[in-house]
Amino acid sequence: MLLGEEMEASEETLPLNICHVQKLLLIVNRLHMLFHSTALGFLFYYRACFLLQDSERRESHLLPWLLVFASEIILSFVWILDQAYRWRPVSRSVFPERLPEDDKLPAIDVFICTADPTKEPTLDVMNTVLSAMALDYPPQKLHVYLSDDGGSPMTLHGVREAWKFARWWLPFCRRNRIKNRCPKDYFSALDDDDSDFARSSVYMADKQKIKEKYEAFKEEIKTFRKYTAFSRDHPSVIEVMQETIIDYADNVKMPLLVYVSREKKPSHPHHFKAGALNVLLRVSSVMSNSPYILVLDCDMFCNDPTSARYAMCFHLDPKISSTLAFVQFPQKFHSISKNDIYDSQHRSLFTGPGMSGTGFYIKRVSLFGNCASKGTDLLQLKEFFGSSNEFIRSLTQNYTNDLVNGQNLEEPHLLASCKYEIGTKWGQEVGFLYDSVAEDYLTGFILHCNGWTSVFCDPSRPQFLGTATTNLNDVLIQGTRSYCGLFENGINRFCPLIYGPSRMSLLQSLCFAWLTYFPLYCLPLWCLATIPQLCLLNGIPLYPKVSDPFFIVFLFIFLSALLKHLQEVFLTGGTLHKWINEQRIWMMKSVTCHLYGCLDALLKKAGIREASFLPTNKLEDNEKTVLYQMDKYDFQASNIFIVPMLALLTINMSCFVGGVYRVLLVGDCDKMFIQLFLAVFIITVNYPIIEGLVLRKDKGRISKLVAIPVILATVVLLAFFKLLRNA
């Protein structure tokens, strides 16, 4: 008897998760930091010695030298911030089989946001909804809310049809233990059967029957396409799809499914995605009020039904649960080509303590800041949360409601009205924050400042998969919007290097700082792509001679950075080709969307521009997809992106040709070698631009009508600069 009790106690104390420190990688990372930072110290010493020289003894002009030195300082600054992610690399293991019984698991609300059916196809949105409804979790404890900011009749119709199809799809998935529960992906030719009964004739017949139902579901949505219109001025619409009927044939109860379209008026700010999420937060509080929330983008379907149980392995861990705000899974994508020419996978971006906007399970109470602990003073609570007594009642842990049957939706409509937040702390201290269009970054940062923690979990099977952007124009537009939102957090009152260190650990502050400041790459990239080349053309050395001992320092820093990047690409399953592509798209983004994002943030800070948010186009274009899969860049992009890339490439090619001629004439290759190499490196990395201009004949090539004026204007300016220099 005692032995049995000991075994039972042992099982109860088994950990739900284990954190493993990757010791070998830790040693490699810290050694690299030591050597690289030492080399940077020598570089700064070399630059400082030049500045301390007598002006008559200097071989170079002061201004270009200072510009290059400033670029090296910025690159070093961003590199130092980036090392916070590498200081203590860890991996995590979870044991969902050790979770409590289903009846003891906490309830989960799922928030899915869509805004524009013309850019976010309704069928894809419904596939995300169906995959969320099919999570491997007790259905009576799962509640799915779809926010439709466009108020589109087609989206509402799609939700109704998805509900009907779900009554067939969910039992099929559970009956056959299907892993991929997104119907579109499951029925695609590219996806292998992952059922435990894949070879069973009964299973195949069952699958064929469900496939026919899915085709009918698709057809029903397609025939409703004429109602894709949406409006930015509409009343709130809330419809509950949940039914109490149990399908006795399969003995499966359906999760709650709710369609929510908040009231929107042009005269009232709607705060983009953060505003939509806060409406869902309020509406769900008086309907299901689950203690945990899963947030998904409309194109980010559940690729593994166990994600909820994985997250609960952290949220229910008694050692960390009291301070744990959210569990973040990485953003991964199913439409990525082997070599990922646009770095759409964002391999290095979605890691660390930050919140990435989708694929995270967050504790509801963490979003109420310190306001929920203000006491029981009703007037004080209403100052923070608004006038709804029902919502304020939901803040208590023993709150129960009777709104899930959808019979009385007066209170949810009040909470979804555009005037509800006026005079409250919503978006300031409560809910998802409004001070930035990058609401995910800012909310995650403030949560950590308030003492909450987070966990980044990256299982071998991706828990969520989204649709990657597969054409250059959309990549750069999306990048401009994202980098603007991130950089504006580095220049407002929530600057992570000022606001963060006293409220969180230094490493966490550096991680958040890197996210806000890495768009600053645009400044050194623009400088290093022009200044050394122009000086090469005019015989002005900016770097040490090959025979100078400091040449080794510059060579080491260059190779150290490239080889470290290569190692990380290999560790994440990448290839040499993918490494080159990441270098290419980094340069393209730095001279375009990094720059425009920073400028946009500065203009907003000055009050010259207003915040804006356009959904990323998720419609598939077959021609563009074919080019992407062939590893060919689609240069049919806006001129605002193509012109700077062409101009910088022209500068480097012209200066390289002129520099080689001058070096051969004068014979000072020893002094100008690094500047010659820099021009060659930039030209080589940007070879696809040359290919798109000269060699390609497909629709993705660079238009001659754009290229010829840009190249001619750049060459004329270079000639004028040269003549001015010689005058």
XYZ file of C-alpha atoms in Angstrom:
727
model
C 0.000 0.000 0.000
C 2.803 2.381 0.919
C 4.623 1.492 -2.300
C 1.545 2.362 -4.337
C 1.193 5.707 -2.591
C 4.874 6.466 -3.237
C 4.484 5.645 -6.941
C 1.395 7.862 -7.169
C 3.209 10.731 -5.432
C 6.177 10.243 -7.761
C 3.925 10.537 -10.812
C 2.388 13.726 -9.425
C 5.804 15.325 -8.982
C 7.094 14.459 -12.457
C 7.802 17.696 -14.339
C 5.511 18.777 -17.166
C 8.464 20.318 -19.004
C 12.249 20.374 -18.926
C 14.561 23.168 -20.068
C 17.888 21.989 -21.526
C 20.844 24.359 -21.809
C 22.699 23.673 -25.071
C 26.165 23.705 -23.527
C 28.244 23.147 -26.675
C 26.425 25.912 -28.542
C 26.721 28.139 -25.468
C 30.520 27.701 -25.449
C 30.782 28.332 -29.201
C 28.603 31.447 -28.957
C 30.501 32.963 -26.048
C 33.894 32.276 -27.609
C 32.694 33.960 -30.775
C 31.474 36.942 -28.733
C 34.875 37.177 -27.017
C 36.950 37.058 -30.202
C 34.602 39.228 -32.259
C 34.295 41.912 -29.568
C 38.075 41.929 -29.112
C 38.492 42.511 -32.841
C 35.925 45.331 -32.673
C 37.984 46.886 -29.893
C 41.039 46.912 -32.169
C 38.936 48.384 -34.986
C 37.797 51.257 -32.757
C 41.404 51.794 -31.655
C 42.484 52.031 -35.300
C 39.758 54.579 -36.069
C 40.483 56.604 -32.911
C 44.203 56.779 -33.744
C 43.340 58.328 -37.109
C 41.152 60.960 -35.473
C 43.942 61.841 -33.044
C 46.455 62.339 -35.843
C 47.554 65.778 -36.892
C 45.334 66.944 -39.790
C 48.366 67.488 -42.041
C 49.521 63.865 -41.663
C 46.159 62.290 -42.544
C 46.007 60.457 -45.858
C 42.229 60.569 -45.951
C 39.553 63.229 -45.678
C 37.818 63.509 -42.315
C 34.157 63.467 -43.431
C 34.117 60.103 -45.300
C 36.236 58.592 -42.531
C 33.746 59.758 -39.882
C 30.791 58.440 -41.910
C 32.376 54.997 -42.266
C 33.338 54.981 -38.580
C 29.763 55.902 -37.606
C 28.502 53.017 -39.773
C 30.855 50.595 -38.018
C 29.651 51.859 -34.631
C 25.992 51.289 -35.588
C 26.754 47.794 -36.927
C 28.643 46.987 -33.713
C 25.779 48.361 -31.595
C 23.176 46.177 -33.337
C 25.548 43.183 -33.133
C 25.938 43.629 -29.350
C 22.142 43.705 -28.928
C 21.824 40.551 -31.024
C 24.193 38.606 -28.759
C 21.569 38.570 -25.985
C 19.741 35.878 -27.964
C 22.881 33.749 -28.093
C 24.078 34.133 -24.510
C 22.228 31.110 -23.138
C 20.666 28.947 -25.875
C 18.112 26.458 -24.555
C 15.727 23.818 -25.853
C 12.569 22.587 -24.148
C 10.888 19.196 -23.781
C 7.251 18.788 -22.775
C 5.295 15.827 -21.422
C 1.600 16.339 -22.256
C 0.816 12.797 -21.107
C 1.470 14.015 -17.531
C -1.265 16.672 -17.697
C -4.389 16.276 -15.531
C -7.477 14.501 -16.845
C -9.516 16.326 -19.473
C -12.183 17.422 -16.995
C -9.492 19.192 -14.921
C -7.894 21.093 -17.813
C -8.586 24.855 -17.993
C -10.747 26.264 -20.795
C -9.207 28.029 -23.797
C -10.553 30.801 -26.013
C -9.160 31.090 -29.550
C -8.999 34.547 -31.172
C -8.685 34.732 -34.975
C -8.613 38.104 -36.760
C -9.436 38.926 -40.371
C -10.043 42.322 -41.971
C -10.351 42.201 -45.749
C -11.834 39.266 -47.708
C -10.282 40.593 -50.933
C -6.768 40.107 -49.533
C -7.476 37.314 -47.034
C -9.461 34.644 -48.923
C -12.496 33.492 -46.976
C -11.773 29.826 -47.672
C -8.316 30.115 -46.119
C -9.728 31.931 -43.087
C -12.312 29.174 -42.613
C -9.591 26.534 -42.827
C -7.849 28.273 -39.933
C -11.126 28.320 -37.993
C -11.704 24.606 -38.634
C -8.160 23.683 -37.607
C -8.634 25.607 -34.331
C -11.967 23.901 -33.643
C -10.288 20.529 -34.230
C -7.576 21.006 -31.584
C -6.938 17.957 -29.425
C -8.648 19.455 -26.416
C -11.968 18.842 -24.632
C -14.518 20.462 -26.992
C -16.625 21.799 -24.128
C -13.539 23.758 -23.001
C -12.703 25.187 -26.426
C -14.253 28.419 -27.705
C -13.343 29.924 -31.088
C -13.965 33.612 -31.852
C -13.503 35.082 -35.326
C -13.120 38.858 -35.547
C -14.184 40.258 -38.925
C -13.085 43.890 -39.055
C -14.505 44.275 -42.543
C -18.023 43.268 -41.543
C -18.237 41.254 -44.751
C -21.382 39.166 -45.428
C -19.135 36.618 -47.141
C -17.071 36.047 -44.007
C -20.223 35.566 -41.923
C -21.574 33.155 -44.527
C -18.250 31.332 -44.477
C -18.428 30.906 -40.686
C -21.926 29.422 -40.964
C -20.797 26.987 -43.638
C -17.642 26.130 -41.688
C -19.820 25.284 -38.692
C -21.866 22.872 -40.815
C -18.784 21.211 -42.275
C -17.148 21.003 -38.844
C -19.884 18.603 -37.714
C -18.388 16.134 -40.185
C -14.740 17.177 -40.047
C -14.174 17.102 -36.276
C -15.504 13.571 -35.691
C -13.461 12.347 -38.685
C -10.250 13.843 -37.263
C -10.806 12.401 -33.795
C -11.989 9.046 -35.044
C -8.884 8.570 -37.194
C -6.445 10.512 -34.988
C -5.509 12.890 -37.829
C -2.516 15.105 -37.066
C -2.988 17.742 -39.755
C -6.447 19.110 -39.066
C -6.526 21.913 -41.600
C -8.811 20.509 -44.364
C -7.136 22.383 -47.220
C -3.686 21.156 -46.284
C -4.897 17.669 -45.403
C -6.605 17.109 -48.747
C -3.805 18.680 -50.789
C -1.729 16.402 -53.011
C 1.454 17.550 -51.255
C 0.367 16.225 -47.875
C 0.882 12.604 -46.900
C -1.752 10.707 -44.987
C -0.872 10.934 -41.326
C -3.707 8.835 -39.962
C -3.028 5.759 -37.874
C -5.430 3.942 -40.220
C -4.025 5.158 -43.549
C -4.099 1.690 -45.147
C -7.559 0.750 -43.925
C -10.290 0.463 -46.562
C -12.798 1.772 -44.018
C -10.607 4.824 -43.461
C -10.231 5.447 -47.207
C -13.990 5.285 -47.700
C -14.469 7.623 -44.739
C -11.859 10.008 -46.150
C -13.530 10.063 -49.571
C -16.861 10.889 -47.975
C -15.368 13.785 -45.999
C -13.521 15.013 -49.091
C -16.827 15.245 -50.950
C -18.259 17.250 -48.062
C -15.229 19.559 -48.191
C -15.587 20.100 -51.939
C -19.235 21.010 -51.397
C -18.158 23.396 -48.612
C -15.618 25.048 -50.954
C -18.189 25.384 -53.704
C -20.681 26.977 -51.326
C -18.147 29.652 -50.374
C -17.139 30.272 -54.000
C -20.743 30.830 -55.086
C -21.048 33.550 -52.438
C -18.070 35.482 -53.813
C -20.140 38.454 -55.004
C -20.536 39.501 -51.357
C -16.829 40.136 -50.761
C -17.497 43.853 -50.230
C -16.564 45.172 -46.817
C -16.983 48.456 -45.005
C -15.183 50.607 -42.468
C -18.532 51.968 -41.272
C -20.869 49.316 -39.894
C -22.681 48.331 -36.688
C -21.550 45.459 -34.501
C -22.615 41.963 -35.521
C -22.260 39.000 -33.152
C -23.552 35.554 -33.992
C -23.108 32.374 -31.961
C -22.875 29.178 -34.028
C -22.753 26.924 -30.991
C -25.474 24.301 -30.665
C -26.336 22.035 -27.777
C -27.128 19.147 -30.110
C -24.816 16.165 -29.744
C -24.061 14.066 -32.795
C -24.938 10.701 -31.293
C -23.489 8.848 -34.280
C -20.026 10.024 -33.352
C -20.674 11.082 -29.755
C -18.823 14.359 -30.315
C -19.830 17.707 -28.875
C -18.882 20.800 -30.869
C -16.791 23.657 -29.496
C -18.294 27.123 -29.257
C -17.917 29.180 -32.457
C -18.683 32.909 -32.409
C -18.568 35.464 -35.231
C -17.762 39.002 -34.031
C -17.700 42.124 -36.183
C -17.158 45.174 -33.967
C -18.851 48.482 -34.639
C -16.692 50.806 -36.749
C -17.168 54.452 -37.637
C -14.719 56.715 -39.522
C -15.002 59.293 -36.728
C -13.740 56.866 -34.071
C -10.209 55.368 -33.967
C -10.298 51.604 -34.288
C -6.632 50.862 -33.457
C -6.217 48.143 -36.092
C -5.533 44.583 -34.910
C -5.001 45.566 -31.261
C -8.478 47.119 -31.192
C -10.022 43.982 -32.696
C -8.270 41.754 -30.156
C -9.466 43.922 -27.271
C -13.055 43.633 -28.482
C -12.675 39.845 -28.554
C -11.123 39.990 -25.084
C -14.178 41.829 -23.727
C -16.825 39.859 -25.623
C -15.306 36.501 -24.694
C -15.092 37.575 -21.041
C -18.899 37.680 -20.754
C -19.453 34.572 -22.892
C -16.847 31.923 -22.093
C -14.261 33.786 -19.967
C -11.583 31.118 -20.404
C -8.420 31.707 -18.342
C -6.180 31.148 -21.396
C -6.322 32.572 -24.919
C -4.773 31.387 -28.183
C -4.223 34.210 -30.711
C -3.930 33.312 -34.414
C -3.618 35.239 -37.658
C -6.314 34.289 -40.132
C -3.829 32.448 -42.371
C -1.962 30.667 -39.532
C -3.650 27.281 -39.243
C -3.062 24.693 -36.521
C -0.649 22.171 -38.007
C -0.527 19.975 -34.898
C -3.622 19.484 -32.718
C -1.509 19.069 -29.570
C -0.378 22.712 -29.292
C -2.898 23.481 -26.531
C -1.638 20.587 -24.412
C 1.970 21.616 -25.114
C 1.194 25.127 -23.871
C -0.555 23.802 -20.783
C 2.635 21.907 -19.883
C 4.055 25.353 -19.097
C 0.961 27.198 -17.896
C 0.126 24.445 -15.396
C 3.693 24.016 -14.157
C 3.509 25.102 -10.478
C 7.109 26.372 -10.595
C 6.473 29.006 -13.262
C 2.694 29.327 -13.726
C 2.183 32.183 -11.254
C 4.315 34.586 -13.326
C 3.987 33.046 -16.807
C 2.081 35.366 -19.167
C 2.340 33.541 -22.496
C 3.840 30.599 -24.349
C 5.043 31.585 -27.827
C 5.382 29.089 -30.663
C 7.481 30.140 -33.683
C 5.922 31.432 -36.871
C 6.556 28.897 -39.615
C 5.188 28.681 -43.122
C 4.069 25.895 -45.442
C 4.674 27.643 -48.770
C 8.425 28.141 -48.363
C 10.708 27.069 -51.207
C 13.847 25.064 -50.455
C 16.184 28.049 -50.689
C 13.669 30.675 -49.446
C 14.935 33.583 -51.574
C 12.927 36.197 -49.632
C 13.800 34.815 -46.173
C 10.053 34.510 -45.630
C 10.695 32.012 -42.832
C 12.263 34.826 -40.748
C 14.585 32.200 -39.334
C 16.226 34.455 -36.752
C 13.377 36.856 -35.940
C 10.703 34.998 -33.966
C 12.717 33.812 -30.974
C 13.423 35.059 -27.480
C 11.062 36.669 -24.952
C 9.010 38.727 -27.410
C 5.433 38.199 -28.587
C 5.217 37.691 -32.338
C 1.534 38.422 -32.956
C 0.282 34.907 -33.632
C 0.675 31.384 -32.301
C 0.814 32.205 -28.598
C -1.225 31.050 -25.595
C -1.645 33.939 -23.160
C -3.085 34.082 -19.653
C -6.162 36.317 -19.713
C -5.474 37.984 -16.363
C -2.025 39.139 -17.552
C -3.724 41.456 -20.074
C -5.481 43.378 -17.315
C -2.203 44.826 -16.016
C -2.333 45.929 -12.417
C -5.884 47.188 -12.810
C -7.616 43.978 -11.748
C -6.047 44.334 -8.304
C -7.483 47.818 -7.696
C -9.945 46.419 -5.202
C -13.725 46.237 -5.318
C -14.417 49.938 -5.832
C -16.871 49.801 -8.745
C -16.256 53.382 -9.909
C -12.499 52.862 -9.959
C -12.864 49.618 -11.901
C -15.162 51.338 -14.413
C -12.491 53.983 -15.005
C -10.204 51.218 -16.182
C -12.526 48.679 -17.802
C -15.564 50.675 -18.923
C -19.217 50.790 -17.970
C -20.135 47.099 -18.339
C -21.050 45.611 -14.952
C -21.110 42.175 -16.555
C -17.520 42.541 -17.725
C -16.377 43.745 -14.301
C -18.111 40.748 -12.754
C -16.129 38.529 -15.142
C -12.899 39.655 -13.447
C -13.758 37.524 -10.433
C -12.586 33.915 -10.593
C -15.977 32.422 -9.665
C -17.819 34.239 -12.466
C -20.392 32.225 -14.416
C -22.530 33.371 -17.323
C -25.474 32.275 -19.414
C -24.627 34.049 -22.652
C -23.005 31.137 -24.507
C -26.351 30.033 -25.904
C -26.528 33.291 -27.861
C -30.033 34.152 -26.616
C -29.107 37.492 -25.020
C -26.300 39.349 -26.778
C -27.056 42.876 -25.587
C -23.986 42.991 -23.337
C -21.547 41.676 -26.002
C -22.885 44.288 -28.441
C -22.204 47.010 -25.870
C -18.652 45.709 -25.406
C -18.135 45.678 -29.204
C -19.338 49.254 -29.714
C -16.846 51.849 -30.936
C -17.621 54.227 -28.035
C -17.095 51.711 -25.244
C -13.392 52.442 -24.734
C -13.770 56.217 -24.486
C -12.568 57.411 -21.086
C -11.124 54.014 -20.114
C -7.632 52.512 -19.922
C -8.156 50.065 -22.776
C -5.064 50.043 -24.992
C -3.110 52.067 -22.433
C -2.923 49.858 -19.352
C -5.516 47.207 -20.178
C -5.552 44.649 -23.003
C -3.390 44.806 -26.119
C -1.657 48.180 -26.272
C -2.314 50.928 -28.836
C 0.848 53.035 -28.742
C 2.266 51.155 -31.735
C 1.021 49.329 -34.831
C 3.368 46.562 -33.626
C 0.916 45.769 -30.827
C 2.430 42.336 -30.301
C 5.924 43.655 -29.572
C 4.724 46.443 -27.260
C 2.279 44.248 -25.337
C 4.926 41.572 -24.793
C 7.469 44.180 -23.698
C 5.124 45.793 -21.146
C 4.112 42.377 -19.788
C 7.768 41.662 -19.024
C 8.159 45.130 -17.500
C 5.213 44.338 -15.209
C 6.947 41.239 -13.879
C 5.436 38.587 -16.144
C 7.563 36.018 -17.946
C 7.230 34.090 -21.195
C 8.364 30.821 -22.741
C 9.459 30.217 -26.335
C 8.707 26.626 -27.357
C 9.842 25.172 -30.696
C 8.768 21.499 -31.049
C 10.093 19.371 -33.906
C 6.697 19.422 -35.646
C 5.530 23.000 -36.334
C 2.446 23.701 -34.247
C 1.200 26.418 -36.600
C 1.818 27.072 -40.281
C 1.034 30.234 -42.207
C 1.103 31.484 -45.773
C 4.450 33.075 -46.580
C 4.795 36.149 -48.768
C 6.275 34.944 -52.045
C 6.836 38.062 -54.134
C 9.309 40.885 -53.599
C 6.802 43.747 -53.604
C 4.659 42.275 -50.806
C 7.772 41.274 -48.836
C 9.069 44.848 -48.871
C 5.660 46.444 -48.185
C 5.117 44.111 -45.248
C 8.659 44.808 -44.064
C 8.163 48.596 -44.205
C 5.058 48.329 -42.040
C 6.677 45.953 -39.537
C 9.957 47.856 -39.209
C 8.090 51.136 -38.770
C 6.106 49.623 -35.901
C 9.212 48.172 -34.293
C 11.437 51.238 -34.672
C 8.818 53.626 -33.292
C 9.051 51.691 -30.014
C 12.755 52.520 -29.883
C 12.134 56.280 -30.082
C 9.110 56.640 -27.788
C 8.756 56.562 -24.011
C 8.994 52.749 -24.024
C 12.561 52.704 -25.349
C 13.796 49.274 -24.159
C 17.270 50.543 -23.256
C 15.806 53.222 -20.951
C 12.420 51.879 -19.826
C 13.431 48.220 -19.627
C 16.610 47.673 -17.541
C 15.046 48.759 -14.229
C 12.010 46.522 -14.819
C 13.494 43.340 -16.289
C 16.823 41.574 -16.711
C 19.494 43.217 -18.865
C 19.497 40.324 -21.349
C 15.740 40.670 -21.888
C 16.119 44.422 -22.390
C 18.800 43.792 -25.011
C 16.567 41.245 -26.787
C 13.723 43.756 -27.024
C 16.175 46.497 -28.009
C 17.479 44.425 -30.919
C 13.940 44.055 -32.265
C 13.412 47.804 -32.199
C 16.809 48.880 -33.506
C 17.767 46.331 -36.143
C 16.036 48.466 -38.845
C 18.951 50.865 -38.243
C 20.934 48.546 -40.527
C 19.727 50.878 -43.294
C 22.154 53.620 -42.229
C 25.450 51.640 -42.344
C 24.322 49.717 -45.437
C 23.624 52.904 -47.383
C 26.877 54.413 -46.187
C 29.066 51.371 -46.871
C 27.451 50.891 -50.284
C 28.349 54.429 -51.399
C 31.086 56.220 -49.421
C 33.967 53.689 -49.807
C 33.123 53.304 -53.502
C 33.109 57.031 -54.192
C 36.398 57.340 -52.312
C 37.768 54.430 -54.376
C 36.945 56.379 -57.527
C 38.849 59.368 -56.171
C 41.787 57.508 -54.624
C 40.872 58.228 -50.977
C 41.782 55.262 -48.720
C 39.435 54.498 -45.820
C 40.865 51.184 -44.655
C 44.336 49.871 -43.716
C 46.775 48.624 -46.331
C 47.074 44.876 -46.932
C 50.549 45.068 -45.410
C 49.219 46.829 -42.289
C 48.635 44.548 -39.242
C 45.196 46.140 -38.808
C 44.170 44.613 -42.144
C 43.928 41.296 -40.259
C 41.452 42.909 -37.832
C 39.071 43.975 -40.613
C 39.434 40.614 -42.356
C 38.709 38.746 -39.121
C 35.557 40.789 -38.362
C 34.231 40.241 -41.879
C 34.863 36.471 -41.852
C 33.712 36.089 -38.253
C 30.305 37.625 -39.007
C 29.794 35.610 -42.201
C 30.899 32.280 -40.726
C 28.744 32.728 -37.613
C 25.736 33.421 -39.810
C 26.584 30.359 -41.921
C 26.811 28.175 -38.805
C 23.371 29.312 -37.624
C 21.828 28.646 -41.033
C 23.265 25.118 -41.007
C 22.088 24.490 -37.411
C 18.516 25.310 -38.438
C 18.599 22.943 -41.414
C 19.526 25.508 -44.061
C 21.888 25.229 -46.988
C 24.745 27.276 -48.412
C 22.338 28.612 -51.023
C 19.918 29.707 -48.312
C 22.756 31.498 -46.511
C 23.561 33.465 -49.673
C 19.863 34.276 -50.139
C 19.626 35.596 -46.578
C 22.583 37.885 -47.284
C 20.886 39.109 -50.458
C 17.483 39.851 -48.994
C 19.121 41.468 -45.941
C 20.855 43.955 -48.252
C 17.688 44.531 -50.290
C 15.582 45.115 -47.190
C 18.190 47.317 -45.519
C 18.364 49.823 -48.379
C 14.593 49.858 -48.921
C 12.047 48.831 -46.291
C 14.391 49.281 -43.290
C 14.992 52.854 -44.464
C 11.350 53.584 -45.266
C 10.192 52.019 -42.000
C 12.548 54.240 -39.980
C 11.519 57.345 -41.933
C 7.839 56.491 -41.486
C 8.324 56.103 -37.718
C 10.146 59.448 -37.505
C 7.392 61.196 -39.496
C 4.743 59.747 -37.168
C 6.784 60.861 -34.169
C 6.870 64.379 -35.615
C 3.106 64.265 -36.238
C 3.476 64.577 -40.019
C 1.961 61.165 -40.775
C -0.825 59.162 -39.162
C -0.583 55.490 -38.275
C -1.884 53.149 -40.974
C -2.250 49.421 -41.365
C -2.861 47.473 -44.561
C -3.376 43.694 -44.390
C -0.761 41.662 -46.227
C -2.074 40.309 -49.512
C -2.569 36.559 -49.005
C -4.120 35.817 -52.402
C -2.112 33.281 -54.366
C -0.754 34.378 -57.738
C 0.256 31.308 -59.742
C 2.809 33.133 -61.931
C 4.522 34.716 -58.931
C 4.468 31.410 -57.036
C 6.133 29.625 -59.974
C 8.912 32.249 -60.071
C 9.401 31.882 -56.314
C 9.624 28.099 -56.487
C 12.215 28.470 -59.282
C 14.307 30.742 -56.993
C 13.768 33.714 -59.309
C 13.182 37.137 -57.800
C 10.005 38.883 -58.909
C 11.113 42.435 -59.685
C 7.628 43.614 -60.681
C 7.660 45.734 -57.554
C 6.994 49.373 -56.783
C 9.573 51.818 -58.170
C 10.180 53.086 -54.651
C 11.898 49.743 -53.980
C 13.509 49.071 -57.358
C 15.096 52.511 -57.868
C 17.414 52.516 -54.798
C 18.571 48.957 -55.473
C 19.415 49.817 -59.094
C 21.108 53.079 -58.120
C 23.361 51.444 -55.498
C 24.296 48.607 -57.832
C 25.146 51.115 -60.575
C 27.317 53.106 -58.156
C 29.227 49.990 -57.124
C 29.756 48.730 -60.675
C 30.813 52.143 -61.993
C 33.146 52.831 -59.086
C 34.626 49.347 -59.331
C 35.442 49.801 -63.037
C 36.795 53.303 -62.426
C 38.662 52.143 -59.327
C 40.355 49.245 -61.126
C 41.427 51.577 -63.938
C 42.816 54.057 -61.423
C 44.596 51.365 -59.361
C 46.254 49.970 -62.504
C 47.260 53.484 -63.497
C 48.572 54.629 -60.104
C 49.549 51.263 -58.606
C 48.102 51.689 -55.103
C 46.219 48.396 -54.881
C 47.689 47.836 -51.414
C 45.835 50.909 -50.092
C 42.565 50.423 -51.988
C 42.192 46.630 -51.745
C 39.404 46.592 -49.102
C 37.380 49.176 -51.009
C 37.776 47.190 -54.234
C 36.732 44.022 -52.420
C 33.718 45.747 -50.846
C 32.440 46.793 -54.279
C 32.966 43.257 -55.649
C 31.165 41.741 -52.644
C 28.124 43.993 -53.047
C 27.972 43.336 -56.815
C 28.265 39.567 -56.287
C 25.616 39.397 -53.570
C 23.236 41.422 -55.729
C 23.783 39.364 -58.872
C 20.013 38.545 -59.138
C 19.394 42.254 -59.860
C 21.874 42.104 -62.765
C 20.218 38.895 -63.926
C 16.761 40.494 -63.719
C 17.970 43.455 -65.735
C 20.105 41.817 -68.437
C 19.476 38.068 -68.751
C 15.875 37.325 -67.848
C 12.981 37.549 -70.301
C 10.107 36.435 -68.031
C 7.497 38.684 -66.415
C 9.538 39.004 -63.229
C 12.392 40.895 -64.925
C 13.208 44.543 -64.206
C 11.427 46.910 -66.566
C 13.775 48.726 -68.952
C 11.529 51.782 -68.682
C 12.501 51.993 -65.006
C 16.098 50.789 -65.237
C 17.467 52.958 -68.067
C 16.574 56.377 -66.549
C 17.876 55.295 -63.106
C 21.178 53.986 -64.487
C 21.724 57.036 -66.716
C 20.910 59.469 -63.909
C 23.277 57.642 -61.517
C 26.138 57.605 -64.024
C 25.647 61.316 -64.794
C 25.716 62.147 -61.073
C 28.886 60.089 -60.618
C 30.550 61.903 -63.540
C 29.485 65.253 -62.100
C 30.856 64.245 -58.685
C 34.162 63.240 -60.286
C 34.439 66.501 -62.227
C 33.555 68.502 -59.129
C 36.246 66.634 -57.205
C 38.890 67.361 -59.867
C 37.911 71.015 -60.237
